[in-house]
PDB file of C-alpha atoms in Angstrom:
ATOM      1  CA  MET A  27      57.640  41.597 251.051  1.00  0.00           C
ATOM      2  CA  ARG A  28      60.996  40.148 250.017  1.00  0.00           C
ATOM      3  CA  SER A  29      62.020  43.336 248.207  1.00  0.00           C
ATOM      4  CA  LEU A  30      60.688  45.409 251.091  1.00  0.00           C
ATOM      5  CA  ILE A  31      62.977  43.692 253.582  1.00  0.00           C
ATOM      6  CA  THR A  32      66.080  43.025 251.497  1.00  0.00           C
ATOM      7  CA  ARG A  33      65.886  46.186 249.382  1.00  0.00           C
ATOM      8  CA  ALA A  34      68.968  45.284 247.337  1.00  0.00           C
ATOM      9  CA  ARG A  35      68.570  48.441 245.253  1.00  0.00           C
ATOM     10  CA  SER A  36      67.953  51.054 247.904  1.00  0.00           C
ATOM     11  CA  SER A  37      70.173  53.412 249.878  1.00  0.00           C
ATOM     12  CA  LEU A  38      69.918  55.664 252.898  1.00  0.00           C
ATOM     13  CA  TYR A  39      70.573  59.377 252.416  1.00  0.00           C
ATOM     14  CA  TRP A  40      70.463  62.576 254.442  1.00  0.00           C
ATOM     15  CA  VAL A  41      68.613  65.390 252.651  1.00  0.00           C
ATOM     16  CA  GLU A  42      68.488  69.037 253.689  1.00  0.00           C
ATOM     17  CA  GLN A  43      68.071  72.454 252.150  1.00  0.00           C
ATOM     18  CA  GLN A  44      71.144  74.679 251.954  1.00  0.00           C
ATOM     19  CA  LEU A  45      71.498  78.300 250.953  1.00  0.00           C
ATOM     20  CA  GLU A  46      73.579  78.596 247.795  1.00  0.00           C
ATOM     21  CA  GLU A  47      75.364  81.634 246.384  1.00  0.00           C
ATOM     22  CA  GLY A  48      72.817  84.070 245.065  1.00  0.00           C
ATOM     23  CA  GLY A  49      70.341  83.273 247.838  1.00  0.00           C
ATOM     24  CA  ALA A  50      68.771  80.192 246.268  1.00  0.00           C
ATOM     25  CA  LEU A  51      67.719  77.270 248.446  1.00  0.00           C
ATOM     26  CA  ASN A  52      68.745  73.903 247.049  1.00  0.00           C
ATOM     27  CA  TRP A  53      68.400  70.397 248.362  1.00  0.00           C
ATOM     28  CA  CYS A  54      71.681  68.723 249.353  1.00  0.00           C
ATOM     29  CA  VAL A  55      71.817  64.904 249.322  1.00  0.00           C
ATOM     30  CA  THR A  56      74.500  63.032 251.296  1.00  0.00           C
ATOM     31  CA  GLY A  57      74.992  59.274 251.567  1.00  0.00           C
ATOM     32  CA  LEU A  58      76.651  57.121 254.199  1.00  0.00           C
ATOM     33  CA  GLU A  59      78.871  55.474 251.620  1.00  0.00           C
ATOM     34  CA  ARG A  60      81.401  57.024 249.270  1.00  0.00           C
ATOM     35  CA  GLU A  61      79.054  56.973 246.334  1.00  0.00           C
ATOM     36  CA  PRO A  62      77.768  59.672 243.983  1.00  0.00           C
ATOM     37  CA  ALA A  63      74.690  61.331 245.435  1.00  0.00           C
ATOM     38  CA  PRO A  64      71.636  60.759 243.243  1.00  0.00           C
ATOM     39  CA  SER A  65      69.831  63.641 241.633  1.00  0.00           C
ATOM     40  CA  LEU A  66      66.449  63.726 243.349  1.00  0.00           C
ATOM     41  CA  PRO A  67      63.529  65.718 241.943  1.00  0.00           C
ATOM     42  CA  SER A  68      62.770  68.662 244.220  1.00  0.00           C
ATOM     43  CA  GLU A  69      59.036  67.923 244.110  1.00  0.00           C
ATOM     44  CA  GLN A  70      59.652  64.546 245.747  1.00  0.00           C
ATOM     45  CA  LEU A  71      61.728  66.199 248.465  1.00  0.00           C
ATOM     46  CA  GLN A  72      59.102  68.802 249.363  1.00  0.00           C
ATOM     47  CA  PRO A  73      57.465  66.655 252.106  1.00  0.00           C
ATOM     48  CA  CYS A  74      60.877  66.258 253.805  1.00  0.00           C
ATOM     49  CA  ASN A  75      62.032  68.430 256.677  1.00  0.00           C
ATOM     50  CA  SER A  76      64.042  71.264 255.121  1.00  0.00           C
ATOM     51  CA  ASP A  77      66.333  71.292 258.189  1.00  0.00           C
ATOM     52  CA  GLY A  78      67.345  67.721 257.417  1.00  0.00           C
ATOM     53  CA  GLN A  79      65.892  64.227 257.356  1.00  0.00           C
ATOM     54  CA  TRP A  80      66.978  60.656 256.605  1.00  0.00           C
ATOM     55  CA  VAL A  81      65.291  59.070 253.597  1.00  0.00           C
ATOM     56  CA  VAL A  82      65.405  55.698 251.869  1.00  0.00           C
ATOM     57  CA  VAL A  83      65.809  56.090 248.119  1.00  0.00           C
ATOM     58  CA  GLU A  84      64.598  53.136 246.064  1.00  0.00           C
ATOM     59  CA  PHE A  85      66.027  52.523 242.608  1.00  0.00           C
ATOM     60  CA  SER A  86      64.727  50.445 239.738  1.00  0.00           C
ATOM     61  CA  THR A  87      66.255  46.973 239.450  1.00  0.00           C
ATOM     62  CA  GLU A  88      65.780  47.016 235.683  1.00  0.00           C
ATOM     63  CA  GLY A  89      68.403  48.281 233.268  1.00  0.00           C
ATOM     64  CA  GLU A  90      71.953  49.406 233.917  1.00  0.00           C
ATOM     65  CA  GLY A  91      71.222  52.829 235.370  1.00  0.00           C
ATOM     66  CA  ARG A  92      69.757  53.859 238.696  1.00  0.00           C
ATOM     67  CA  ASP A  93      66.255  55.185 238.049  1.00  0.00           C
ATOM     68  CA  LEU A  94      64.495  56.628 241.060  1.00  0.00           C
ATOM     69  CA  VAL A  95      61.375  54.669 241.921  1.00  0.00           C
ATOM     70  CA  ARG A  96      60.350  56.044 245.295  1.00  0.00           C
ATOM     71  CA  LEU A  97      61.580  58.083 248.208  1.00  0.00           C
ATOM     72  CA  ARG A  98      60.582  56.959 251.717  1.00  0.00           C
ATOM     73  CA  PRO A  99      61.296  59.268 254.679  1.00  0.00           C
ATOM     74  CA  LEU A 100      62.360  58.064 258.117  1.00  0.00           C
ATOM     75  CA  PRO A 101      60.961  59.838 261.202  1.00  0.00           C
ATOM     76  CA  ASP A 102      62.310  63.390 261.146  1.00  0.00           C
ATOM     77  CA  CYS A 103      63.276  63.223 264.836  1.00  0.00           C
ATOM     78  CA  ILE A 104      66.409  61.172 264.006  1.00  0.00           C
ATOM     79  CA  PRO A 105      69.538  63.382 264.102  1.00  0.00           C
ATOM     80  CA  ARG A 106      72.014  63.101 261.273  1.00  0.00           C
ATOM     81  CA  SER A 107      74.805  62.317 263.733  1.00  0.00           C
ATOM     82  CA  GLN A 108      72.889  59.365 265.222  1.00  0.00           C
ATOM     83  CA  VAL A 109      73.017  57.175 262.133  1.00  0.00           C
ATOM     84  CA  GLU A 110      76.438  58.398 261.004  1.00  0.00           C
ATOM     85  CA  ARG A 111      77.955  57.635 264.408  1.00  0.00           C
ATOM     86  CA  GLN A 112      76.577  54.100 264.499  1.00  0.00           C
ATOM     87  CA  ALA A 113      77.628  53.469 260.890  1.00  0.00           C
ATOM     88  CA  GLN A 114      81.224  54.135 261.940  1.00  0.00           C
ATOM     89  CA  TRP A 115      81.110  51.164 264.308  1.00  0.00           C
ATOM     90  CA  ALA A 116      80.747  48.699 261.450  1.00  0.00           C
ATOM     91  CA  SER A 117      82.069  48.006 257.966  1.00  0.00           C
ATOM     92  CA  GLY A 118      81.258  45.844 254.987  1.00  0.00           C
ATOM     93  CA  LEU A 119      78.308  43.487 255.363  1.00  0.00           C
ATOM     94  CA  GLN A 120      77.731  44.441 258.990  1.00  0.00           C
ATOM     95  CA  LYS A 121      77.439  48.118 258.079  1.00  0.00           C
ATOM     96  CA  ARG A 122      74.953  47.307 255.317  1.00  0.00           C
ATOM     97  CA  THR A 123      72.944  45.259 257.804  1.00  0.00           C
ATOM     98  CA  LEU A 124      72.839  48.139 260.276  1.00  0.00           C
ATOM     99  CA  VAL A 125      71.726  50.545 257.537  1.00  0.00           C
ATOM    100  CA  LYS A 126      68.959  48.138 256.494  1.00  0.00           C
ATOM    101  CA  ILE A 127      67.714  47.970 260.075  1.00  0.00           C
ATOM    102  CA  TRP A 128      67.548  51.760 260.304  1.00  0.00           C
ATOM    103  CA  SER A 129      65.854  51.829 256.893  1.00  0.00           C
ATOM    104  CA  MET A 130      63.007  49.642 258.165  1.00  0.00           C
ATOM    105  CA  LEU A 131      61.697  52.717 259.992  1.00  0.00           C
ATOM    106  CA  ALA A 132      60.646  54.014 256.567  1.00  0.00           C
ATOM    107  CA  TYR A 133      58.543  50.897 255.906  1.00  0.00           C
ATOM    108  CA  ILE A 134      56.902  49.953 259.202  1.00  0.00           C
ATOM    109  CA  ASP A 135      53.448  51.503 258.996  1.00  0.00           C
ATOM    110  CA  ASP A 136      52.378  50.729 262.560  1.00  0.00           C
ATOM    111  CA  GLU A 137      53.282  53.796 264.600  1.00  0.00           C
ATOM    112  CA  LEU A 138      53.575  51.929 267.910  1.00  0.00           C
ATOM    113  CA  LEU A 139      55.936  49.301 266.532  1.00  0.00           C
ATOM    114  CA  LYS A 140      57.888  51.940 264.649  1.00  0.00           C
ATOM    115  CA  GLY A 141      58.253  53.928 267.872  1.00  0.00           C
ATOM    116  CA  PHE A 142      59.388  50.839 269.755  1.00  0.00           C
ATOM    117  CA  LEU A 143      62.112  50.042 267.225  1.00  0.00           C
ATOM    118  CA  LEU A 144      63.168  53.683 267.122  1.00  0.00           C
ATOM    119  CA  ASP A 145      63.570  53.739 270.923  1.00  0.00           C
ATOM    120  CA  VAL A 146      65.902  50.752 270.668  1.00  0.00           C
ATOM    121  CA  LEU A 147      67.940  52.153 267.786  1.00  0.00           C
ATOM    122  CA  MET A 148      68.404  55.506 269.516  1.00  0.00           C
ATOM    123  CA  ASP A 149      70.133  53.811 272.474  1.00  0.00           C
ATOM    124  CA  ASP A 150      73.799  54.117 271.465  1.00  0.00           C
ATOM    125  CA  GLN A 151      75.130  52.063 274.360  1.00  0.00           C
ATOM    126  CA  LEU A 152      72.845  49.147 273.528  1.00  0.00           C
ATOM    127  CA  MET A 153      73.438  49.408 269.780  1.00  0.00           C
ATOM    128  CA  LEU A 154      77.220  49.475 270.173  1.00  0.00           C
ATOM    129  CA  ALA A 155      77.044  46.193 272.083  1.00  0.00           C
ATOM    130  CA  PHE A 156      74.554  44.796 269.569  1.00  0.00           C
ATOM    131  CA  CYS A 157      76.986  45.504 266.720  1.00  0.00           C
ATOM    132  CA  ARG A 158      80.089  44.095 268.392  1.00  0.00           C
ATOM    133  CA  ASP A 159      78.918  41.190 270.538  1.00  0.00           C
ATOM    134  CA  ARG A 160      78.831  37.463 269.830  1.00  0.00           C
ATOM    135  CA  ALA A 161      75.671  35.388 269.492  1.00  0.00           C
ATOM    136  CA  SER A 162      77.077  32.558 271.608  1.00  0.00           C
ATOM    137  CA  HIS A 163      80.125  31.438 273.541  1.00  0.00           C
ATOM    138  CA  GLY A 164      80.989  28.418 271.396  1.00  0.00           C
ATOM    139  CA  TYR A 165      77.927  27.383 269.440  1.00  0.00           C
ATOM    140  CA  HIS A 166      76.841  29.515 266.467  1.00  0.00           C
ATOM    141  CA  HIS A 167      77.766  33.002 265.212  1.00  0.00           C
ATOM    142  CA  ASN A 168      80.385  33.148 267.959  1.00  0.00           C
ATOM    143  CA  HIS A 169      82.492  35.749 266.172  1.00  0.00           C
ATOM    144  CA  VAL A 170      82.692  39.473 266.844  1.00  0.00           C
ATOM    145  CA  GLY A 171      79.546  40.982 265.339  1.00  0.00           C
ATOM    146  CA  GLY A 172      77.830  37.593 265.214  1.00  0.00           C
ATOM    147  CA  LEU A 173      74.916  38.738 267.357  1.00  0.00           C
ATOM    148  CA  LEU A 174      73.834  41.362 264.814  1.00  0.00           C
ATOM    149  CA  ALA A 175      74.307  38.993 261.866  1.00  0.00           C
ATOM    150  CA  HIS A 176      72.283  36.189 263.472  1.00  0.00           C
ATOM    151  CA  SER A 177      69.570  38.533 264.715  1.00  0.00           C
ATOM    152  CA  TYR A 178      69.036  40.110 261.313  1.00  0.00           C
ATOM    153  CA  GLU A 179      68.884  36.687 259.653  1.00  0.00           C
ATOM    154  CA  VAL A 180      66.143  35.645 262.057  1.00  0.00           C
ATOM    155  CA  ALA A 181      64.258  38.927 261.590  1.00  0.00           C
ATOM    156  CA  VAL A 182      64.206  38.699 257.792  1.00  0.00           C
ATOM    157  CA  SER A 183      63.326  34.984 257.720  1.00  0.00           C
ATOM    158  CA  ALA A 184      60.510  35.355 260.262  1.00  0.00           C
ATOM    159  CA  ALA A 185      58.996  38.411 258.570  1.00  0.00           C
ATOM    160  CA  THR A 186      59.189  36.757 255.156  1.00  0.00           C
ATOM    161  CA  LEU A 187      57.373  33.647 256.414  1.00  0.00           C
ATOM    162  CA  CYS A 188      54.638  35.738 258.041  1.00  0.00           C
ATOM    163  CA  SER A 189      54.153  37.620 254.791  1.00  0.00           C
ATOM    164  CA  GLN A 190      54.156  34.445 252.715  1.00  0.00           C
ATOM    165  CA  HIS A 191      51.508  32.866 254.949  1.00  0.00           C
ATOM    166  CA  GLN A 192      49.443  36.082 254.897  1.00  0.00           C
ATOM    167  CA  LEU A 193      49.346  36.538 258.653  1.00  0.00           C
ATOM    168  CA  GLY A 194      48.894  40.296 258.312  1.00  0.00           C
ATOM    169  CA  MET A 195      51.254  43.255 258.236  1.00  0.00           C
ATOM    170  CA  ARG A 196      51.159  43.846 261.985  1.00  0.00           C
ATOM    171  CA  THR A 197      52.232  40.262 262.592  1.00  0.00           C
ATOM    172  CA  THR A 198      54.922  40.638 259.939  1.00  0.00           C
ATOM    173  CA  TRP A 199      56.375  43.700 261.669  1.00  0.00           C
ATOM    174  CA  VAL A 200      56.238  41.972 265.067  1.00  0.00           C
ATOM    175  CA  ALA A 201      58.119  39.055 263.487  1.00  0.00           C
ATOM    176  CA  PHE A 202      60.812  41.375 262.182  1.00  0.00           C
ATOM    177  CA  ILE A 203      61.268  43.268 265.461  1.00  0.00           C
ATOM    178  CA  GLY A 204      60.873  40.159 267.611  1.00  0.00           C
ATOM    179  CA  GLY A 205      63.350  38.262 265.458  1.00  0.00           C
ATOM    180  CA  LEU A 206      65.788  41.151 265.530  1.00  0.00           C
ATOM    181  CA  LEU A 207      65.699  41.435 269.327  1.00  0.00           C
ATOM    182  CA  HIS A 208      65.092  37.833 270.384  1.00  0.00           C
ATOM    183  CA  ASP A 209      68.701  37.483 271.604  1.00  0.00           C
ATOM    184  CA  ILE A 210      69.343  41.056 272.729  1.00  0.00           C
ATOM    185  CA  GLY A 211      69.767  39.887 276.329  1.00  0.00           C
ATOM    186  CA  LYS A 212      73.048  38.264 275.268  1.00  0.00           C
ATOM    187  CA  VAL A 213      74.751  41.652 275.540  1.00  0.00           C
ATOM    188  CA  ARG A 214      74.718  40.952 279.305  1.00  0.00           C
ATOM    189  CA  MET A 215      76.179  37.452 279.062  1.00  0.00           C
ATOM    190  CA  PHE A 216      79.658  36.669 280.400  1.00  0.00           C
ATOM    191  CA  TYR A 217      81.149  36.126 276.944  1.00  0.00           C
ATOM    192  CA  ASN A 218      80.191  39.648 275.876  1.00  0.00           C
ATOM    193  CA  ASP A 219      80.353  41.714 279.071  1.00  0.00           C
ATOM    194  CA  SER A 220      83.274  41.716 281.517  1.00  0.00           C
ATOM    195  CA  ASN A 221      80.679  42.105 284.272  1.00  0.00           C
ATOM    196  CA  GLY A 222      78.295  39.725 282.561  1.00  0.00           C
ATOM    197  CA  VAL A 223      76.521  36.722 283.986  1.00  0.00           C
ATOM    198  CA  SER A 224      75.690  33.164 283.012  1.00  0.00           C
ATOM    199  CA  GLY A 225      72.050  32.207 282.745  1.00  0.00           C
ATOM    200  CA  GLU A 226      69.002  32.332 280.500  1.00  0.00           C
ATOM    201  CA  HIS A 227      69.570  35.266 278.175  1.00  0.00           C
ATOM    202  CA  GLU A 228      65.818  35.595 277.573  1.00  0.00           C
ATOM    203  CA  ALA A 229      65.436  37.008 281.080  1.00  0.00           C
ATOM    204  CA  TYR A 230      68.064  39.645 280.398  1.00  0.00           C
ATOM    205  CA  SER A 231      66.259  40.685 277.212  1.00  0.00           C
ATOM    206  CA  PHE A 232      63.371  41.977 279.316  1.00  0.00           C
ATOM    207  CA  MET A 233      65.829  43.879 281.500  1.00  0.00           C
ATOM    208  CA  VAL A 234      67.608  45.454 278.522  1.00  0.00           C
ATOM    209  CA  LEU A 235      64.328  46.414 276.830  1.00  0.00           C
ATOM    210  CA  SER A 236      62.409  47.357 279.971  1.00  0.00           C
ATOM    211  CA  ALA A 237      61.749  51.017 279.106  1.00  0.00           C
ATOM    212  CA  PRO A 238      60.493  50.587 275.504  1.00  0.00           C
ATOM    213  CA  LEU A 239      58.534  47.470 276.504  1.00  0.00           C
ATOM    214  CA  GLU A 240      56.756  49.327 279.305  1.00  0.00           C
ATOM    215  CA  HIS A 241      55.883  52.142 276.921  1.00  0.00           C
ATOM    216  CA  LEU A 242      54.469  49.611 274.433  1.00  0.00           C
ATOM    217  CA  ARG A 243      52.468  47.861 277.184  1.00  0.00           C
ATOM    218  CA  MET A 244      50.799  51.129 278.129  1.00  0.00           C
ATOM    219  CA  LYS A 245      49.817  51.780 274.510  1.00  0.00           C
ATOM    220  CA  SER A 246      48.787  48.320 273.277  1.00  0.00           C
ATOM    221  CA  ALA A 247      48.437  45.168 275.355  1.00  0.00           C
ATOM    222  CA  PRO A 248      48.111  42.851 272.294  1.00  0.00           C
ATOM    223  CA  LEU A 249      51.298  44.185 270.665  1.00  0.00           C
ATOM    224  CA  PHE A 250      53.124  43.922 273.988  1.00  0.00           C
ATOM    225  CA  GLU A 251      51.975  40.327 274.421  1.00  0.00           C
ATOM    226  CA  ALA A 252      52.910  39.297 270.887  1.00  0.00           C
ATOM    227  CA  LEU A 253      56.342  40.902 270.997  1.00  0.00           C
ATOM    228  CA  THR A 254      57.242  39.588 274.451  1.00  0.00           C
ATOM    229  CA  ALA A 255      56.135  36.114 273.351  1.00  0.00           C
ATOM    230  CA  CYS A 256      58.926  36.302 270.759  1.00  0.00           C
ATOM    231  CA  LEU A 257      61.435  37.228 273.479  1.00  0.00           C
ATOM    232  CA  ALA A 258      60.377  34.768 276.157  1.00  0.00           C
ATOM    233  CA  LEU A 259      61.824  31.340 276.857  1.00  0.00           C
ATOM    234  CA  SER A 260      59.435  28.620 275.704  1.00  0.00           C
ATOM    235  CA  SER A 261      59.548  25.030 276.900  1.00  0.00           C
ATOM    236  CA  SER A 262      57.132  23.738 274.270  1.00  0.00           C
ATOM    237  CA  ARG A 263      56.555  24.637 270.655  1.00  0.00           C
ATOM    238  CA  ASP A 264      52.805  24.207 271.232  1.00  0.00           C
ATOM    239  CA  SER A 265      52.598  26.706 274.090  1.00  0.00           C
ATOM    240  CA  ASP A 266      52.605  29.948 272.060  1.00  0.00           C
ATOM    241  CA  PRO A 267      49.144  31.428 271.486  1.00  0.00           C
ATOM    242  CA  TYR A 268      50.723  33.876 269.046  1.00  0.00           C
ATOM    243  CA  GLN A 269      51.818  32.104 265.868  1.00  0.00           C
ATOM    244  CA  VAL A 270      54.530  34.699 265.314  1.00  0.00           C
ATOM    245  CA  ALA A 271      56.461  33.562 268.392  1.00  0.00           C
ATOM    246  CA  GLY A 272      56.737  30.019 267.057  1.00  0.00           C
ATOM    247  CA  ILE A 273      57.896  31.339 263.701  1.00  0.00           C
ATOM    248  CA  VAL A 274      60.635  33.438 265.312  1.00  0.00           C
ATOM    249  CA  ARG A 275      61.889  30.425 267.284  1.00  0.00           C
ATOM    250  CA  MET A 276      61.877  28.241 264.189  1.00  0.00           C
ATOM    251  CA  CYS A 277      63.913  30.828 262.270  1.00  0.00           C
ATOM    252  CA  ASP A 278      66.270  31.131 265.236  1.00  0.00           C
ATOM    253  CA  ARG A 279      67.012  27.416 265.111  1.00  0.00           C
ATOM    254  CA  LEU A 280      67.411  27.515 261.328  1.00  0.00           C
ATOM    255  CA  SER A 281      69.931  30.367 261.459  1.00  0.00           C
ATOM    256  CA  ALA A 282      72.004  28.522 264.067  1.00  0.00           C
ATOM    257  CA  GLU A 283      71.881  25.220 262.149  1.00  0.00           C
ATOM    258  CA  VAL A 284      72.914  26.810 258.845  1.00  0.00           C
ATOM    259  CA  CYS A 285      75.770  28.646 260.556  1.00  0.00           C
ATOM    260  CA  ASN A 286      77.135  25.400 261.984  1.00  0.00           C
ATOM    261  CA  TRP A 287      76.643  23.610 258.641  1.00  0.00           C
ATOM    262  CA  ARG A 288      78.659  26.301 256.848  1.00  0.00           C
ATOM    263  CA  LYS A 289      81.322  26.195 259.538  1.00  0.00           C
ATOM    264  CA  ALA A 290      81.689  22.419 259.131  1.00  0.00           C
ATOM    265  CA  PHE A 291      82.506  22.786 255.427  1.00  0.00           C
ATOM    266  CA  GLU A 292      84.875  25.736 255.786  1.00  0.00           C
ATOM    267  CA  ARG A 293      88.168  25.174 253.971  1.00  0.00           C
ATOM    268  CA  ARG A 294      86.881  21.838 252.645  1.00  0.00           C
ATOM    269  CA  PRO A 295      87.192  21.015 248.919  1.00  0.00           C
ATOM    270  CA  SER A 296      84.023  21.571 246.923  1.00  0.00           C
ATOM    271  CA  HIS A 297      83.731  17.859 246.089  1.00  0.00           C
ATOM    272  CA  PHE A 298      83.385  16.876 249.767  1.00  0.00           C
ATOM    273  CA  TRP A 299      79.940  15.365 250.210  1.00  0.00           C
ATOM    274  CA  TYR A 300      79.982  14.964 254.000  1.00  0.00           C
ATOM    275  CA  VAL A 301      82.169  15.942 256.904  1.00  0.00           C
ATOM    276  CA  LYS A 302      82.306  15.434 260.640  1.00  0.00           C
ATOM    277  CA  SER A 303      82.433  18.805 262.318  1.00  0.00           C
ATOM    278  CA  GLN A 304      85.382  19.471 264.592  1.00  0.00           C
ATOM    279  CA  HIS A 305      83.213  22.069 266.281  1.00  0.00           C
ATOM    280  CA  ASP A 306      80.300  19.972 267.543  1.00  0.00           C
ATOM    281  CA  GLY A 307      81.160  16.418 266.441  1.00  0.00           C
ATOM    282  CA  ARG A 308      78.097  16.158 264.193  1.00  0.00           C
ATOM    283  CA  MET A 309      78.035  14.696 260.702  1.00  0.00           C
ATOM    284  CA  TYR A 310      76.978  17.210 258.017  1.00  0.00           C
ATOM    285  CA  LYS A 311      76.162  16.490 254.387  1.00  0.00           C
ATOM    286  CA  ARG A 312      75.549  18.633 251.315  1.00  0.00           C
ATOM    287  CA  LEU A 313      74.567  18.374 247.657  1.00  0.00           C
ATOM    288  CA  ASN A 314      77.395  19.536 245.435  1.00  0.00           C
TER     289      ASN A 314
END
């Protein structure tokens, strides 16, 4: 599961057939990054849409070269311009995070959950805010783009724990999507939106995701319940009938705590054992 979510040796490519001189049809492979396009065997590309389709190409982690291991197609309804446009909003680590989120559509084997995530990703207005907004006003991940960084951390941690504890693949995918979107209502908070409000962001998550959530409710009540449990405000850690919701909240707290711990030691010499944070006044310690 770890390699499935982190996929350190995989890339996202657009593949399509083009008519070459002489009338031959050849597959053209284009990446989002300025990197040499891999040579993909035509027999592995045959199941792909000849008019164009996004695919995840997995490479071997052994050796110095890049040996093709597997090709995983994304839903062929995704336009080329959709992913390329969103990739232009980000750079560096944030861009790689966004590409990994899109790539998850090639791995999620539950069609309802895949469709739910696809509905969210296809909403450019929501995704632009998701990429640029802050995760908090003055607490954790309060930098531009912090909301996406924090959300992805929670998604990966929650899904990994569900996999490790063998809670089932459906629960693992709910953990990833629930973790990814647990703070999505923050795009409507005052520190991200000039017309934003102050309040419980969990309530705004249901407003932001109302259309895809309603579609999921009509298709599967259990999936709707489990996913909304990850989004809802909980007053007690013992009140969640779905284990996945408690895992998402635990990973949420962990991501915030680690962020503040790292912030406390920023620009501190490596030999510093402890420090009192100027941000929240807490004492933090580390093992050198």
